[in-house]
Amino acid sequence: MKKYFSFLFVTFILFSCTKEDKKQSEFISGELFLDSNNEHINAHGAGFLIHDNTYYWFGQHMVSGKEGNKAMVGVRVYSSTDLYNWKNEGVALKMKEDSSSKLQIGSVLERPKVIFNKKTKKFVMWFHHELKDQGYKAALTGVAVADNVSGPYKYINSFRIHANVLPQNFSKEDYDNAAEIKSRKDKNWKEKVVKGAFFKRDFKGGQMSRDMTLFVDDDETGYHITASEENQTLLISKLSDDYLSLTKEYIRVFPGGRNEAPAIFKRNGKYFMFSSGLTGWKPNPARLSVADSMLGKWTSLGNPVIGTTEEKATTFHSQSTYVIPVIDKKDAFIFVADRWRPKNAIDGRYVFLPVQFKDNVPYLEFKEKWDLSIFDK
Ligand code: DGJ
């Protein structure tokens, strides 16, 4: 009997050591990314928040099968102090069983992002929201708020944006001159989009908001960045002081440029944005752009990928979602992207790559395995 207990004890110790040994110390793109329970991290279309020296990873909780792209559970959150090892902190924002709620189970909730408001001490989450059984027609942005980083987040509302408000870089005259688009077969379709045809169509009811991200500047000003006008044009809007609503200050960016998946970071006073083209769940070439201020003029810098033709054409088979600034490391940023698997959404994979710089211009290069020491070189 004694022998039996010693055997059990030794097995237990060995098992604990093995588990401990499994601590991760590098990024491997495209493989399963296991959490501390050895389960694949389920937080797609991710957004990251750094709070109290801890990283929080928020994302879409997918389920298996095709239905998995719908929000059956909500937004999941994980925490980490080293970016390699993540602990599941549960569901931050839960979908609602109540079928009268816009946030009901089975609606679409994508790309959740969370920021912390230093004045109100609240955590504020924004996300792309589509109403149940309406495909991608609603094109809403949603907002929720919490007292604690991992929630529970209280759902506030989802809505179209900027109804009856003109952007700073689109005058009343531009508005009056904007044509109407009757169908995609219209002659000069693209030109009409650039000149604000969809903008004008949605002026009274509010502009569409699909793929989105948030960015907080050094002075704590918050920004909401979103794909609008049938995904043809990005809108960048300043958030209110409490981050719970959009102010009237906003701009149209790259009208007719068909940008999705925006991810922003700031280096040496310049604002950089990674984005993608528009091909549904399939990957396409990434884009990079730069501006001197968030509501200033954005200039395209082309495809940031350095690599094979295939890597350039597919952004390493992924689509951008966020850029993480690394704690306590200067000029250290991580490009995070999704390898979507729409037929079995829960199996979607993640790509983590260091943002590298040449002549102060960011670029991305595939690394099968890498760790944070790359930033010390
Ligand atoms: C691409 C977007 O970036 C994703 O978030 C998702 O909306 C898919 N399109 C849906 O096709």
Tab-separated table of C-alpha atoms in Angstrom, residues 87-229:
chain	number	residue	atom	x	y	z
A	87	LYS	CA	-4.529	32.147	-18.762
A	88	ASN	CA	-8.190	31.855	-19.677
A	89	GLU	CA	-10.041	34.564	-17.695
A	90	GLY	CA	-13.491	33.562	-18.949
A	91	VAL	CA	-16.177	35.281	-20.988
A	92	ALA	CA	-15.855	39.055	-20.694
A	93	LEU	CA	-19.036	39.941	-22.594
A	94	LYS	CA	-21.787	37.331	-22.763
A	95	MET	CA	-24.279	37.074	-25.613
A	96	LYS	CA	-27.863	37.319	-24.419
A	97	GLU	CA	-30.520	34.603	-24.412
A	98	ASP	CA	-33.194	37.312	-24.591
A	99	SER	CA	-34.355	37.378	-28.213
A	100	SER	CA	-35.460	40.998	-27.895
A	101	SER	CA	-31.867	42.090	-27.290
A	102	LYS	CA	-29.730	43.181	-30.250
A	103	LEU	CA	-26.943	41.217	-28.568
A	104	GLN	CA	-28.834	37.954	-28.745
A	105	ILE	CA	-27.018	34.647	-29.242
A	106	GLY	CA	-26.501	33.970	-32.945
A	107	SER	CA	-25.912	37.560	-33.955
A	108	VAL	CA	-22.446	38.387	-35.310
A	109	LEU	CA	-19.869	39.989	-33.030
A	110	GLU	CA	-16.431	40.582	-34.501
A	111	ARG	CA	-13.074	42.140	-33.658
A	112	PRO	CA	-13.742	43.265	-30.051
A	113	LYS	CA	-11.286	45.849	-28.726
A	114	VAL	CA	-10.955	47.138	-25.142
A	115	ILE	CA	-9.436	50.366	-23.835
A	116	PHE	CA	-9.104	51.710	-20.293
A	117	ASN	CA	-10.342	55.166	-19.432
A	118	LYS	CA	-8.031	56.730	-16.826
A	119	LYS	CA	-10.594	59.375	-15.817
A	120	THR	CA	-13.613	57.147	-15.277
A	121	LYS	CA	-11.559	54.035	-14.373
A	122	LYS	CA	-13.826	52.030	-16.653
A	123	PHE	CA	-12.873	49.455	-19.249
A	124	VAL	CA	-14.644	50.168	-22.515
A	125	MET	CA	-15.191	47.555	-25.223
A	126	TRP	CA	-16.186	48.290	-28.821
A	127	PHE	CA	-16.931	45.687	-31.481
A	128	HIS	CA	-18.430	45.143	-34.920
A	129	HIS	CA	-21.999	43.932	-34.519
A	130	GLU	CA	-24.449	42.424	-37.010
A	131	LEU	CA	-28.013	41.596	-36.076
A	132	LYS	CA	-29.206	37.997	-35.975
A	133	ASP	CA	-30.205	36.507	-39.334
A	134	GLN	CA	-29.456	39.692	-41.257
A	135	GLY	CA	-26.085	38.743	-42.701
A	136	TYR	CA	-23.793	41.788	-42.741
A	137	LYS	CA	-26.571	44.261	-43.552
A	138	ALA	CA	-26.896	46.098	-40.229
A	139	ALA	CA	-23.220	47.193	-40.069
A	140	LEU	CA	-23.281	48.473	-36.485
A	141	THR	CA	-20.660	49.319	-33.932
A	142	GLY	CA	-21.371	48.099	-30.405
A	143	VAL	CA	-20.164	49.310	-27.018
A	144	ALA	CA	-19.991	47.758	-23.551
A	145	VAL	CA	-18.409	48.822	-20.261
A	146	ALA	CA	-16.940	47.172	-17.165
A	147	ASP	CA	-15.400	48.004	-13.791
A	148	ASN	CA	-12.957	45.111	-14.036
A	149	VAL	CA	-10.730	44.278	-16.954
A	150	SER	CA	-12.045	40.771	-17.475
A	151	GLY	CA	-15.631	41.851	-17.000
A	152	PRO	CA	-18.476	41.235	-16.792
A	153	TYR	CA	-18.961	43.880	-19.496
A	154	LYS	CA	-22.362	45.532	-19.516
A	155	TYR	CA	-23.752	45.925	-23.010
A	156	ILE	CA	-24.810	49.499	-23.762
A	157	ASN	CA	-25.956	49.559	-27.397
A	158	SER	CA	-25.070	49.011	-31.061
A	159	PHE	CA	-25.660	51.657	-33.703
A	160	ARG	CA	-24.785	53.227	-37.038
A	161	ILE	CA	-22.470	56.200	-36.675
A	162	HIS	CA	-22.420	59.923	-37.422
A	163	ALA	CA	-26.006	60.342	-38.617
A	164	ASN	CA	-26.396	63.856	-40.077
A	165	VAL	CA	-22.785	64.796	-39.364
A	166	LEU	CA	-20.274	65.682	-42.067
A	167	PRO	CA	-16.654	64.588	-41.658
A	168	GLN	CA	-13.914	67.198	-41.395
A	169	ASN	CA	-12.556	66.382	-44.839
A	170	PHE	CA	-15.855	66.309	-46.748
A	171	SER	CA	-17.605	69.645	-47.238
A	172	LYS	CA	-21.263	70.506	-47.741
A	173	GLU	CA	-20.340	71.142	-51.362
A	174	ASP	CA	-18.788	67.670	-51.670
A	175	TYR	CA	-21.980	66.287	-50.180
A	176	ASP	CA	-24.184	68.171	-52.641
A	177	ASN	CA	-22.037	67.003	-55.545
A	178	ALA	CA	-22.055	63.342	-54.516
A	179	ALA	CA	-23.905	61.191	-57.039
A	180	GLU	CA	-26.218	58.288	-56.329
A	181	ILE	CA	-25.354	54.696	-57.084
A	182	LYS	CA	-28.317	52.693	-58.294
A	183	SER	CA	-26.499	49.404	-58.821
A	184	ARG	CA	-22.973	48.036	-58.834
A	185	LYS	CA	-23.290	47.908	-62.622
A	186	ASP	CA	-23.442	51.704	-62.684
A	187	LYS	CA	-20.913	53.331	-64.944
A	188	ASN	CA	-18.197	55.098	-62.951
A	189	TRP	CA	-19.177	53.138	-59.856
A	190	LYS	CA	-15.784	53.513	-58.215
A	191	GLU	CA	-15.585	57.236	-58.925
A	192	LYS	CA	-19.025	57.739	-57.423
A	193	VAL	CA	-17.973	55.854	-54.270
A	194	VAL	CA	-14.876	58.020	-53.931
A	195	LYS	CA	-17.017	61.120	-54.238
A	196	GLY	CA	-19.299	59.916	-51.464
A	197	ALA	CA	-22.265	58.123	-53.059
A	198	PHE	CA	-22.627	55.600	-50.211
A	199	PHE	CA	-21.798	58.279	-47.685
A	200	LYS	CA	-24.691	60.371	-48.981
A	201	ARG	CA	-27.013	57.357	-49.093
A	202	ASP	CA	-26.382	56.705	-45.365
A	203	PHE	CA	-26.102	60.308	-44.202
A	204	LYS	CA	-29.467	60.476	-42.465
A	205	GLY	CA	-29.634	56.927	-41.089
A	206	GLY	CA	-25.992	56.818	-39.993
A	207	GLN	CA	-22.859	55.438	-41.607
A	208	MET	CA	-22.040	51.734	-41.716
A	209	SER	CA	-19.443	50.340	-39.320
A	210	ARG	CA	-17.867	46.927	-39.913
A	211	ASP	CA	-14.227	45.845	-39.303
A	212	MET	CA	-13.000	48.124	-36.560
A	213	THR	CA	-10.278	48.870	-34.076
A	214	LEU	CA	-9.538	51.383	-31.320
A	215	PHE	CA	-6.441	53.402	-30.621
A	216	VAL	CA	-5.528	55.481	-27.555
A	217	ASP	CA	-2.973	58.214	-28.115
A	218	ASP	CA	-0.296	59.332	-25.617
A	219	ASP	CA	-2.577	62.163	-24.451
A	220	GLU	CA	-5.358	59.612	-23.723
A	221	THR	CA	-7.485	60.693	-26.687
A	222	GLY	CA	-9.320	57.633	-27.975
A	223	TYR	CA	-10.106	56.873	-31.615
A	224	HIS	CA	-12.540	54.506	-33.322
A	225	ILE	CA	-11.403	53.318	-36.758
A	226	THR	CA	-13.873	51.449	-38.938
A	227	ALA	CA	-14.646	50.139	-42.440
A	228	SER	CA	-17.681	52.051	-43.704
A	229	GLU	CA	-19.528	52.841	-46.964
